[in-house]
Coordinates of C-alpha atoms in Angstrom, one line a residue:
Chain A
M1 CA 88.1 107.8 107.9
L2 CA 92.1 107.7 106.9
S3 CA 93.6 111.3 104.8
A4 CA 97.2 111.6 103.9
F5 CA 98.3 114.7 103.0
H6 CA 101.5 115.2 101.1
L7 CA 102.7 112.1 102.0
T8 CA 106.5 111.9 100.6
R9 CA 109.1 109.4 101.3
K10 CA 112.7 109.4 100.8
F11 CA 115.5 106.8 101.1
G12 CA 118.8 108.2 101.0
E13 CA 118.4 110.6 97.8
R14 CA 115.9 108.3 96.1
V15 CA 111.9 109.6 96.3
V16 CA 109.6 106.4 96.9
V17 CA 106.6 108.4 97.4
D18 CA 106.0 112.2 96.4
D19 CA 103.8 113.9 97.7
V20 CA 100.8 111.9 98.1
T21 CA 97.3 113.3 99.1
L22 CA 94.2 111.0 99.4
N23 CA 91.4 110.3 101.7
V24 CA 89.1 107.3 102.2
G25 CA 86.0 107.9 103.9
C26 CA 83.8 105.8 106.0
G27 CA 82.1 102.8 104.4
E28 CA 84.3 103.4 101.7
I29 CA 87.3 101.3 99.5
V30 CA 89.6 102.7 98.0
A31 CA 92.1 100.6 95.4
L32 CA 95.7 101.3 95.4
L33 CA 97.0 100.5 92.0
G34 CA 100.4 101.1 90.7
P35 CA 103.3 99.0 89.2
N36 CA 105.7 97.1 91.3
G37 CA 107.8 99.5 93.1
A38 CA 105.2 102.5 92.8
G39 CA 105.8 103.0 96.3
K40 CA 101.9 101.2 97.8
T41 CA 103.1 99.4 100.3
T42 CA 105.5 102.2 101.5
T43 CA 102.5 104.5 101.5
M44 CA 100.7 101.8 103.5
R45 CA 102.8 101.2 106.1
M46 CA 103.3 105.5 106.4
I47 CA 99.3 105.4 106.9
A48 CA 99.4 102.7 109.6
G49 CA 102.4 104.8 111.4
L50 CA 105.3 102.3 111.3
I51 CA 107.1 103.9 109.3
R52 CA 108.1 107.9 109.1
P53 CA 107.0 110.5 106.7
T54 CA 110.0 112.3 105.2
R55 CA 107.3 114.9 104.6
G56 CA 103.4 115.2 104.9
S57 CA 101.3 113.7 107.9
T58 CA 98.5 111.4 107.9
A59 CA 95.5 111.5 110.5
I60 CA 92.8 108.9 111.0
D61 CA 89.4 110.1 112.0
G62 CA 90.7 113.7 112.0
V63 CA 93.6 112.8 114.6
E64 CA 96.6 113.9 113.4
M65 CA 99.4 110.5 113.8
T66 CA 102.5 111.5 116.1
E67 CA 104.8 109.5 118.2
R68 CA 103.0 110.5 121.2
N69 CA 99.7 109.0 120.2
G70 CA 100.9 106.7 117.6
S71 CA 100.2 103.4 120.1
Q72 CA 96.7 104.6 120.3
L73 CA 95.9 105.1 116.7
R74 CA 97.8 102.2 115.8
G75 CA 95.1 100.6 117.9
R76 CA 91.9 102.0 115.2
I77 CA 93.8 100.6 112.4
G78 CA 93.7 96.5 110.9
F79 CA 97.0 96.4 108.5
L80 CA 97.4 93.4 106.6
T81 CA 100.9 93.1 105.4
E82 CA 101.9 91.5 102.3
A83 CA 103.5 88.9 103.9
P84 CA 101.1 86.9 106.6
G85 CA 103.2 86.8 109.3
L86 CA 102.4 84.3 111.2
W87 CA 104.1 82.9 114.5
D88 CA 104.6 79.1 112.6
S89 CA 105.0 77.3 115.9
L90 CA 101.9 78.9 117.5
T91 CA 98.4 77.4 116.0
V92 CA 95.5 79.7 114.3
R93 CA 94.0 80.0 117.9
E94 CA 97.0 80.8 119.6
N95 CA 98.4 83.8 117.5
L96 CA 94.9 85.2 117.1
E97 CA 94.9 85.2 120.9
T98 CA 98.2 87.1 120.6
Y99 CA 96.9 89.7 118.7
A100 CA 93.8 89.6 121.1
G101 CA 95.9 90.4 123.9
L102 CA 98.2 92.8 122.0
Y103 CA 95.2 94.6 121.1
G104 CA 93.4 94.7 124.5
L105 CA 90.3 92.8 123.9
A106 CA 87.7 92.6 126.7
R107 CA 86.0 89.3 125.1
P108 CA 88.9 87.4 122.8
A109 CA 88.1 84.4 122.9
A110 CA 84.2 85.4 121.4
A111 CA 86.3 87.7 119.2
I112 CA 88.5 84.6 117.9
D113 CA 85.7 82.1 117.6
A114 CA 82.9 84.2 115.6
L115 CA 86.1 85.4 112.9
L116 CA 87.0 82.0 112.9
S117 CA 83.6 81.1 111.8
Q118 CA 83.0 83.5 109.8
L119 CA 86.7 83.1 107.7
R120 CA 85.6 78.9 107.5
L121 CA 89.2 78.3 109.7
T122 CA 86.9 77.0 113.1
E123 CA 88.2 73.4 111.9
H124 CA 92.2 74.9 111.6
A125 CA 92.2 76.6 114.5
S126 CA 94.5 74.0 116.8
A127 CA 96.4 73.4 113.7
R128 CA 99.8 75.3 113.7
S129 CA 100.7 77.8 111.3
A130 CA 103.1 76.3 109.7
E131 CA 100.9 73.4 108.5
L132 CA 98.6 75.6 106.7
S133 CA 98.4 76.2 103.0
K134 CA 99.6 80.1 101.3
G135 CA 95.7 80.5 100.9
M136 CA 94.7 79.7 104.6
K137 CA 97.4 81.9 106.2
Q138 CA 96.6 84.1 104.3
K139 CA 92.7 84.1 105.7
V140 CA 94.2 83.6 109.3
A141 CA 96.2 86.9 108.3
L142 CA 93.3 88.6 107.6
A143 CA 91.7 87.5 110.9
R144 CA 94.2 88.9 112.6
T145 CA 93.5 92.3 110.8
L146 CA 89.8 92.0 111.4
L147 CA 90.1 90.8 115.3
H148 CA 90.1 94.3 117.0
D149 CA 87.1 95.7 114.6
P150 CA 89.1 98.6 113.3
P151 CA 87.4 101.3 111.8
V152 CA 89.9 101.4 109.3
L153 CA 91.7 98.7 107.4
L154 CA 94.8 98.8 105.2
L155 CA 95.0 96.0 103.0
D156 CA 98.3 95.2 101.2
E157 CA 97.4 92.6 98.6
P158 CA 94.9 91.0 100.3
T159 CA 93.6 88.3 97.8
A160 CA 97.5 87.7 96.0
G161 CA 98.1 83.9 95.5
L162 CA 94.6 83.0 96.8
D163 CA 92.4 80.4 94.7
P164 CA 89.2 81.9 93.5
E165 CA 87.1 80.9 96.1
I166 CA 89.0 82.1 99.0
T167 CA 89.0 85.4 96.8
K168 CA 85.8 85.5 96.6
H169 CA 85.0 84.8 100.6
V170 CA 88.0 87.5 101.0
R171 CA 86.0 90.0 98.8
D172 CA 82.9 89.3 100.2
I173 CA 84.2 90.2 103.8
L174 CA 85.8 93.3 102.7
E175 CA 82.3 94.3 101.4
E176 CA 80.9 93.3 104.6
R177 CA 83.3 95.9 106.2
R178 CA 82.5 98.7 104.0
A179 CA 78.9 97.9 104.6
A180 CA 79.7 98.3 108.6
G181 CA 81.2 101.5 108.0
C182 CA 84.8 100.8 107.8
A183 CA 87.0 103.0 105.6
L184 CA 89.2 100.3 103.0
L185 CA 92.5 100.8 101.8
V186 CA 93.4 98.1 99.5
S187 CA 96.3 97.8 97.7
T188 CA 95.9 95.6 94.6
H189 CA 97.6 94.4 91.2
N190 CA 94.4 92.8 90.3
L191 CA 92.5 95.3 87.9
D192 CA 89.5 93.5 88.1
E193 CA 89.4 93.5 91.6
A194 CA 89.6 97.0 91.6
Q195 CA 87.0 97.0 89.5
R196 CA 84.6 95.1 91.4
I197 CA 85.1 96.0 95.1
S198 CA 86.5 99.8 94.9
D199 CA 84.2 102.8 95.3
R200 CA 87.5 104.8 94.2
V201 CA 91.1 104.0 92.7
A202 CA 94.2 105.9 93.5
V203 CA 96.7 105.1 90.8
I204 CA 100.3 105.9 92.0
Q205 CA 103.4 105.8 90.9
Q206 CA 105.9 107.7 93.4
R207 CA 103.2 110.3 92.6
L208 CA 99.5 110.0 92.7
L209 CA 98.5 110.1 89.0
A210 CA 94.5 109.6 89.3
F211 CA 92.5 109.6 92.1
D212 CA 88.8 109.3 91.2
R213 CA 85.9 106.7 91.1
P214 CA 86.8 104.1 88.4
D215 CA 84.2 105.0 85.7
A216 CA 84.7 108.8 86.1
L217 CA 88.6 107.7 85.1
R218 CA 87.1 105.4 82.3
R219 CA 85.1 108.4 81.0
K220 CA 88.4 110.8 81.0
L221 CA 90.1 108.2 78.7
A222 CA 86.8 107.9 76.5
H223 CA 87.5 107.9 73.0
G224 CA 83.8 109.0 72.0
H225 CA 83.7 105.6 70.2
V226 CA 79.8 104.5 69.8
R227 CA 78.4 101.5 68.5
I228 CA 74.5 101.7 67.2
R229 CA 73.5 98.3 66.4
V230 CA 70.2 98.4 64.0
A231 CA 67.6 96.1 62.7
G232 CA 69.1 94.6 59.7
D233 CA 71.9 96.0 57.3
A234 CA 73.3 99.4 58.6
T235 CA 75.0 100.4 55.3
P236 CA 71.7 102.3 54.4
Y237 CA 72.0 104.4 57.4
L238 CA 75.6 105.1 57.0
D239 CA 74.9 108.6 55.1
A240 CA 72.7 109.7 58.4
A241 CA 75.6 108.8 60.3
R242 CA 78.7 110.5 58.3
V243 CA 76.0 113.5 59.3
F244 CA 78.4 113.3 62.7
D245 CA 81.3 111.8 61.6
A246 CA 82.8 111.8 58.3
G247 CA 84.8 108.6 59.2
A248 CA 81.6 106.0 60.1
S249 CA 81.8 103.0 59.4
A250 CA 78.9 100.1 58.8
R251 CA 79.6 96.7 60.0
G252 CA 76.9 94.2 59.2
S253 CA 74.4 95.8 61.7
E254 CA 76.2 98.1 63.6
L255 CA 77.6 101.4 62.8
W256 CA 80.7 102.5 64.5
L257 CA 80.9 106.4 65.4
R258 CA 83.6 108.3 66.7
L259 CA 81.7 111.7 68.3
A260 CA 83.4 114.5 69.9
D261 CA 81.4 114.6 72.9
A262 CA 79.5 110.8 72.9
E263 CA 77.3 111.9 76.1
A264 CA 75.7 115.1 74.5
T265 CA 75.8 114.1 71.0
T266 CA 74.2 110.6 70.9
P267 CA 71.0 110.9 71.5
E268 CA 70.8 113.6 68.6
V269 CA 72.6 110.9 66.3
V270 CA 70.0 108.1 67.3
R271 CA 67.1 110.7 66.6
H272 CA 68.9 111.4 63.2
L273 CA 69.1 107.3 62.4
V274 CA 65.2 106.9 62.9
D275 CA 64.1 109.8 61.3
A276 CA 66.2 107.9 58.0
G277 CA 64.0 105.0 58.8
A278 CA 66.6 102.9 61.1
D279 CA 65.4 100.8 64.1
V280 CA 68.0 101.1 66.6
V281 CA 68.3 98.0 68.6
E282 CA 71.3 98.9 70.7
V283 CA 73.8 101.9 71.6
Q284 CA 76.8 100.9 73.0
P285 CA 79.5 103.9 73.9
E286 CA 82.6 102.1 74.0
Q287 CA 84.8 103.1 77.2
A288 CA 88.3 102.5 78.1
G289 CA 88.4 99.6 80.4
L290 CA 90.2 99.8 83.7
E291 CA 93.0 98.5 82.5
E292 CA 93.7 100.9 79.9
V293 CA 92.9 103.9 81.9
Y294 CA 95.7 102.4 84.5
L295 CA 98.4 101.7 81.5
H296 CA 97.6 104.9 80.2
F297 CA 98.4 107.0 83.5
V298 CA 101.3 104.7 83.8
K299 CA 102.9 105.0 81.0
S300 CA 102.1 108.7 80.9
S301 CA 104.1 109.0 83.7
E302 CA 107.0 107.0 82.7
A303 CA 107.1 109.0 79.9
A304 CA 107.3 111.8 81.3
A305 CA 109.8 110.9 83.7
P306 CA 113.1 112.5 82.9
Chain B
M1 CA 103.0 94.5 134.0
T2 CA 100.7 95.2 131.1
R3 CA 98.3 93.2 129.3
R4 CA 100.4 93.5 126.2
I5 CA 103.2 92.6 127.8
R6 CA 101.3 89.4 129.0
A7 CA 100.0 89.1 125.5
L8 CA 103.7 88.8 124.0
L9 CA 105.5 87.3 126.9
R10 CA 102.8 84.4 126.6
K11 CA 103.5 83.8 123.0
E12 CA 107.1 83.4 123.8
L13 CA 106.9 81.0 126.3
I14 CA 104.8 78.9 124.0
E15 CA 107.1 79.0 121.1
I16 CA 110.1 78.2 123.8
S17 CA 108.3 75.3 124.8
R18 CA 107.7 74.1 121.5
H19 CA 111.7 74.4 120.8
K20 CA 112.5 72.3 124.3
S21 CA 115.8 71.4 123.0
S22 CA 116.9 75.2 122.6
L23 CA 116.5 74.5 126.3
L24 CA 119.3 71.3 126.5
P25 CA 122.1 73.5 126.4
I26 CA 121.1 75.4 129.5
A27 CA 120.3 72.2 131.4
F28 CA 123.2 70.6 130.2
V29 CA 125.5 73.4 131.7
G30 CA 124.1 72.9 134.9
V31 CA 124.8 69.7 135.1
Y32 CA 128.6 69.9 133.6
C33 CA 128.8 72.3 136.8
L34 CA 127.4 70.1 139.5
V35 CA 129.2 67.5 138.3
L36 CA 132.9 69.4 138.0
A37 CA 132.2 70.4 141.3
I38 CA 131.6 67.4 143.1
G39 CA 134.3 65.6 140.7
L40 CA 137.2 68.3 142.1
T41 CA 136.0 68.7 145.7
V42 CA 134.6 65.3 146.2
L43 CA 135.6 62.7 144.2
L44 CA 139.1 63.3 142.8
P45 CA 140.2 63.7 146.5
T46 CA 138.6 60.0 147.4
F47 CA 140.2 58.1 144.0
T48 CA 143.5 59.9 144.3
G49 CA 143.6 59.8 148.4
E50 CA 145.0 63.2 148.5
K51 CA 143.1 65.3 150.5
L52 CA 142.4 68.7 149.6
S53 CA 143.7 70.2 153.0
E54 CA 147.0 69.1 151.5
D55 CA 147.1 71.6 148.7
P56 CA 148.8 74.9 150.9
D57 CA 146.9 76.8 147.8
Y58 CA 143.9 75.7 148.5
L59 CA 144.1 75.9 152.5
K60 CA 144.7 79.7 151.9
L61 CA 142.1 80.2 149.5
S62 CA 139.2 78.6 151.7
A63 CA 140.5 80.9 154.7
S64 CA 137.4 83.3 153.8
I65 CA 135.2 80.3 155.0
V66 CA 134.9 81.3 158.5
G67 CA 132.6 81.2 161.3
Y68 CA 131.9 77.4 161.1
P69 CA 134.0 75.9 164.1
G70 CA 132.8 72.4 163.2
L71 CA 134.0 72.6 160.2
S72 CA 137.1 70.7 158.7
A73 CA 139.9 71.7 156.6
D74 CA 139.0 69.7 154.0
G75 CA 135.3 70.7 154.7
R76 CA 135.9 74.6 154.4
I77 CA 137.8 74.1 151.1
Q78 CA 134.9 71.9 149.9
A79 CA 132.8 74.9 151.1
Y80 CA 134.9 77.5 149.1
F81 CA 134.7 75.5 145.9
F82 CA 131.2 75.2 146.3
Q83 CA 130.8 78.6 146.6
Q84 CA 132.6 79.5 143.8
F85 CA 130.7 77.2 141.5
L86 CA 127.5 78.6 142.5
L87 CA 128.2 81.7 141.0
V88 CA 129.7 80.1 137.7
F89 CA 126.5 77.8 137.7
L90 CA 124.1 81.0 137.6
F91 CA 126.0 82.8 135.0
V92 CA 126.2 79.9 132.6
P93 CA 122.7 79.6 131.8
I94 CA 122.2 83.0 131.0
S95 CA 124.9 83.3 128.5
V96 CA 123.1 80.1 127.0
A97 CA 119.5 82.0 127.6
M98 CA 121.2 85.1 125.4
T99 CA 120.8 82.9 122.2
T100 CA 117.0 83.4 123.0
A101 CA 117.3 87.2 123.3
A102 CA 119.7 87.4 120.0
H103 CA 116.8 85.5 118.5
A104 CA 114.3 88.6 119.9
V105 CA 113.9 91.2 117.1
V106 CA 116.2 90.2 114.2
G107 CA 114.2 87.0 114.4
E108 CA 110.7 88.3 113.9
K109 CA 112.2 90.4 111.4
E110 CA 113.8 87.3 109.6
A111 CA 110.6 84.9 110.3
R112 CA 108.3 88.7 108.6
T113 CA 106.2 88.7 112.2
M114 CA 108.0 91.6 113.3
E115 CA 105.7 94.3 110.5
P116 CA 102.5 92.6 112.3
L117 CA 103.4 92.9 115.2
L118 CA 104.5 96.6 115.3
A119 CA 101.7 97.4 113.6
T120 CA 99.7 97.0 116.8
P121 CA 99.6 99.1 120.2
L122 CA 102.6 97.8 121.2
T123 CA 104.6 100.1 122.8
T124 CA 108.5 99.7 122.1
S125 CA 109.4 99.5 126.1
E126 CA 106.5 97.1 126.3
L127 CA 108.1 95.0 123.4
L128 CA 111.7 95.2 125.0
I129 CA 110.9 94.1 127.9
A130 CA 108.3 91.2 126.7
K131 CA 111.5 90.1 125.1
V132 CA 114.0 90.0 127.9
I133 CA 111.7 88.2 130.2
G134 CA 111.0 85.5 127.4
A135 CA 114.6 85.4 127.5
L136 CA 114.8 85.0 131.6
L137 CA 112.0 83.0 132.6
P138 CA 112.9 79.7 130.8
A139 CA 116.8 79.8 132.2
V140 CA 115.4 80.6 135.5
V141 CA 113.1 77.5 135.1
V142 CA 115.8 75.4 134.4
T143 CA 118.4 76.9 136.7
V144 CA 116.1 76.7 140.2
P145 CA 116.0 72.5 140.0
E146 CA 119.4 72.3 138.8
L147 CA 120.1 74.5 141.9
L148 CA 118.1 72.5 144.3
L149 CA 119.9 69.7 142.8
Y150 CA 123.4 70.9 143.1
L151 CA 122.2 72.3 146.6
G152 CA 121.1 68.4 147.3
A153 CA 124.3 67.0 145.6
I154 CA 126.4 69.1 147.9
A155 CA 124.1 67.7 150.9
V156 CA 124.8 64.0 150.1
F157 CA 128.1 63.9 148.9
S158 CA 130.3 66.9 150.9
E159 CA 131.1 66.4 154.6
P160 CA 128.5 67.2 156.7
G161 CA 128.5 71.0 157.7
V162 CA 129.6 72.3 154.2
L163 CA 125.9 72.5 153.2
A164 CA 125.3 74.7 155.9
T165 CA 127.7 77.3 154.6
M166 CA 125.7 77.6 151.7
I167 CA 122.9 78.6 153.0
T168 CA 124.2 81.6 153.6
W169 CA 123.4 85.8 153.2
R170 CA 126.4 86.0 150.5
S171 CA 124.6 83.1 148.5
A172 CA 120.9 84.9 148.8
A173 CA 122.5 88.2 147.6
A174 CA 124.0 86.0 144.7
V175 CA 121.0 84.1 143.8
G176 CA 118.5 86.6 144.7
V177 CA 120.1 89.7 143.4
L178 CA 123.4 89.5 141.5
A179 CA 122.4 86.9 139.5
P180 CA 119.0 88.5 138.3
G181 CA 120.9 91.9 138.0
L182 CA 123.7 90.3 135.6
S183 CA 120.9 88.3 133.5
L184 CA 119.2 91.1 132.9
I185 CA 122.0 93.0 131.5
A186 CA 123.3 90.7 129.5
L187 CA 119.9 89.7 127.9
Q188 CA 119.2 93.7 127.6
L189 CA 122.6 94.0 125.8
T190 CA 121.6 91.1 124.0
V191 CA 118.0 92.3 122.4
L192 CA 119.8 96.2 122.2
F193 CA 121.7 94.3 119.5
S194 CA 119.6 92.2 118.3
T195 CA 117.2 95.2 117.2
R196 CA 120.3 96.8 115.3
V197 CA 122.0 94.1 113.8
Q198 CA 120.9 92.0 110.9
N199 CA 121.9 88.1 112.2
E200 CA 121.5 86.2 115.4
D201 CA 125.2 85.6 115.7
T202 CA 126.3 88.7 115.7
A203 CA 124.0 90.0 117.9
R204 CA 125.2 86.9 120.7
Q205 CA 128.7 88.1 120.0
L206 CA 128.2 91.5 120.6
A207 CA 126.4 91.0 123.6
I208 CA 129.2 88.4 124.5
V209 CA 131.8 91.4 124.0
G210 CA 129.6 93.6 126.3
V211 CA 129.3 91.2 129.1
L212 CA 133.1 89.7 129.3
P213 CA 133.4 92.4 132.0
F214 CA 131.7 90.3 133.8
G215 CA 132.9 87.1 133.3
A216 CA 136.3 88.5 134.1
L217 CA 135.0 89.4 137.5
I218 CA 133.9 85.9 138.4
L219 CA 136.8 85.0 137.1
A220 CA 138.8 86.3 139.3
Q221 CA 136.1 85.6 142.0
F222 CA 136.5 81.6 141.4
T223 CA 140.5 81.9 141.1
G224 CA 140.3 83.5 144.3
H225 CA 141.9 87.0 143.2
L226 CA 138.8 88.8 144.8
W227 CA 136.2 87.8 147.2
L228 CA 133.1 89.5 147.3
S229 CA 131.2 89.7 150.6
A230 CA 127.4 89.4 150.9
A231 CA 127.1 93.1 151.1
A232 CA 128.8 93.7 147.8
L233 CA 127.3 91.0 146.2
A234 CA 123.9 92.8 147.1
A235 CA 125.3 96.2 146.3
S236 CA 126.7 95.1 142.8
G237 CA 123.3 93.6 142.1
I238 CA 120.9 96.1 143.0
G239 CA 123.9 98.3 140.9
L240 CA 123.3 95.9 137.9
I241 CA 119.3 96.6 138.0
G242 CA 119.9 100.1 137.8
A243 CA 121.8 99.8 135.3
W244 CA 119.3 97.5 133.2
L245 CA 116.9 100.1 133.5
L246 CA 119.1 102.7 132.0
L247 CA 120.2 100.2 129.3
L248 CA 116.2 99.4 128.6
A249 CA 116.1 103.4 128.1
L250 CA 118.6 103.3 125.7
S251 CA 117.7 100.7 123.6
V252 CA 114.1 102.1 123.8
A253 CA 115.7 105.0 122.4
A254 CA 117.6 103.3 120.1
F255 CA 114.8 100.7 118.5
D256 CA 114.0 102.3 115.4
R257 CA 111.0 100.6 113.6
D258 CA 111.3 102.8 110.5
R259 CA 115.2 101.0 110.5
V260 CA 113.8 97.6 111.2
L261 CA 111.1 97.4 108.7
T262 CA 113.2 99.2 105.6
R263 CA 116.5 98.9 106.0
W264 CA 117.0 95.2 107.0
R265 CA 116.9 92.6 103.9

């Protein structure tokens, strides 16, 4: 697992990352969300041991990263950088062979062949990197990141600019790695992706604004709106609904209520409506989407900024 | 040599092999030295009809060639010049290899390949050693055949016995100790500057300034103002190799991963 404690990074007087503490457990994907310039890449670079925190520390499997053990701990991390960073004049295989040597793989050819096959890159193995499309380059970069089978993966925008098919493929691979027990920290702008693959979401804008499971974050922003669909016209049951919310409204076969504590009150509302003769077909609490959660935290942070 | 140095070195050599034209200047200066040396000592006297030994300055300079009783005055002058050109011959390709070395760090940064490289277990000393050897090896690979060609041309075109004056401890010291020492210093300086500046040209220019004193020594040697014996050449070479190790340590200390990744744009 990976841990970051009170990570702070300044460039001159400018604070780019301020007191960020987070952890990613084994078999967990944490999505790192934030607007451009929020400090996501800087946070990842600090965790990867590439740049020094001004304050705070990082640890891999409980071992704090220092100058002395940096080389050893970097061997336990796979870092997919923002740019693919392939050597253009080398072929795909040569790029991977170089990294296999740098990571000291015992059986490089077998590891490379397996990854090329898994990422459907085998037929491109002899192509020079300069000849590859952006999506292919990103896949090769991902292969490079996974080559040494690291227990910790830091992925900076892994699906940025990829077509839907490759994006799906990359997500499948990330889920496979999670199933294999890896700790994955994934920086992304794609809220849909974050919602799909992540176990927890960290929203940062210099500071860590929120860090929790996606559904827990959505609940925090829940407005208490509940939509209840009944058989036939809902208007006759409006009075029964207004016992709980004076502002309740009826739209066709739907009743709309706003409840102070929706989770606790909704069963009672349903019982009351049934007693009033309504045939309740569907009850749907209206939760905020992840996008709404994200925008809420980011805008609140901007509003609070001096 | 560690496995990581070998891996990075292999990558450097593949890159150079894919850009063979980058070795052309090294090949060119070697051929240029060869033509100039043969032209000055063999062809020019033949075409003008003026013997080298008619010039009292040349006679004076060639007085350092001693111990070859069968050699004529012209032969001694030829031997003197061939030995002098040998030093230039060894030095010039290295100055061209500095182009490769200048690309070492700043080129990786410009190509955005540095960040994934630094994310591996590769240590700074391994990175810098691989970069220096990666620049040195191609220069050696091109220079050695040219050196053999140089010696072959001397055997063919010069007076009998001149070649024997080239196969000396002095030449061996120049080729085997001084040239590698000088090369390592020049290339390490270039790599050092490459880690601190933001483009290749600046790295190369600063390194050239750094090796100017060595160039001045060779110039003084070439013009006859300085004559280094075999022992002096060997001692200089060993000193240079020691200085390279110090410079390597300095380069490692000066290499700031943080700065490389965050301050360069």
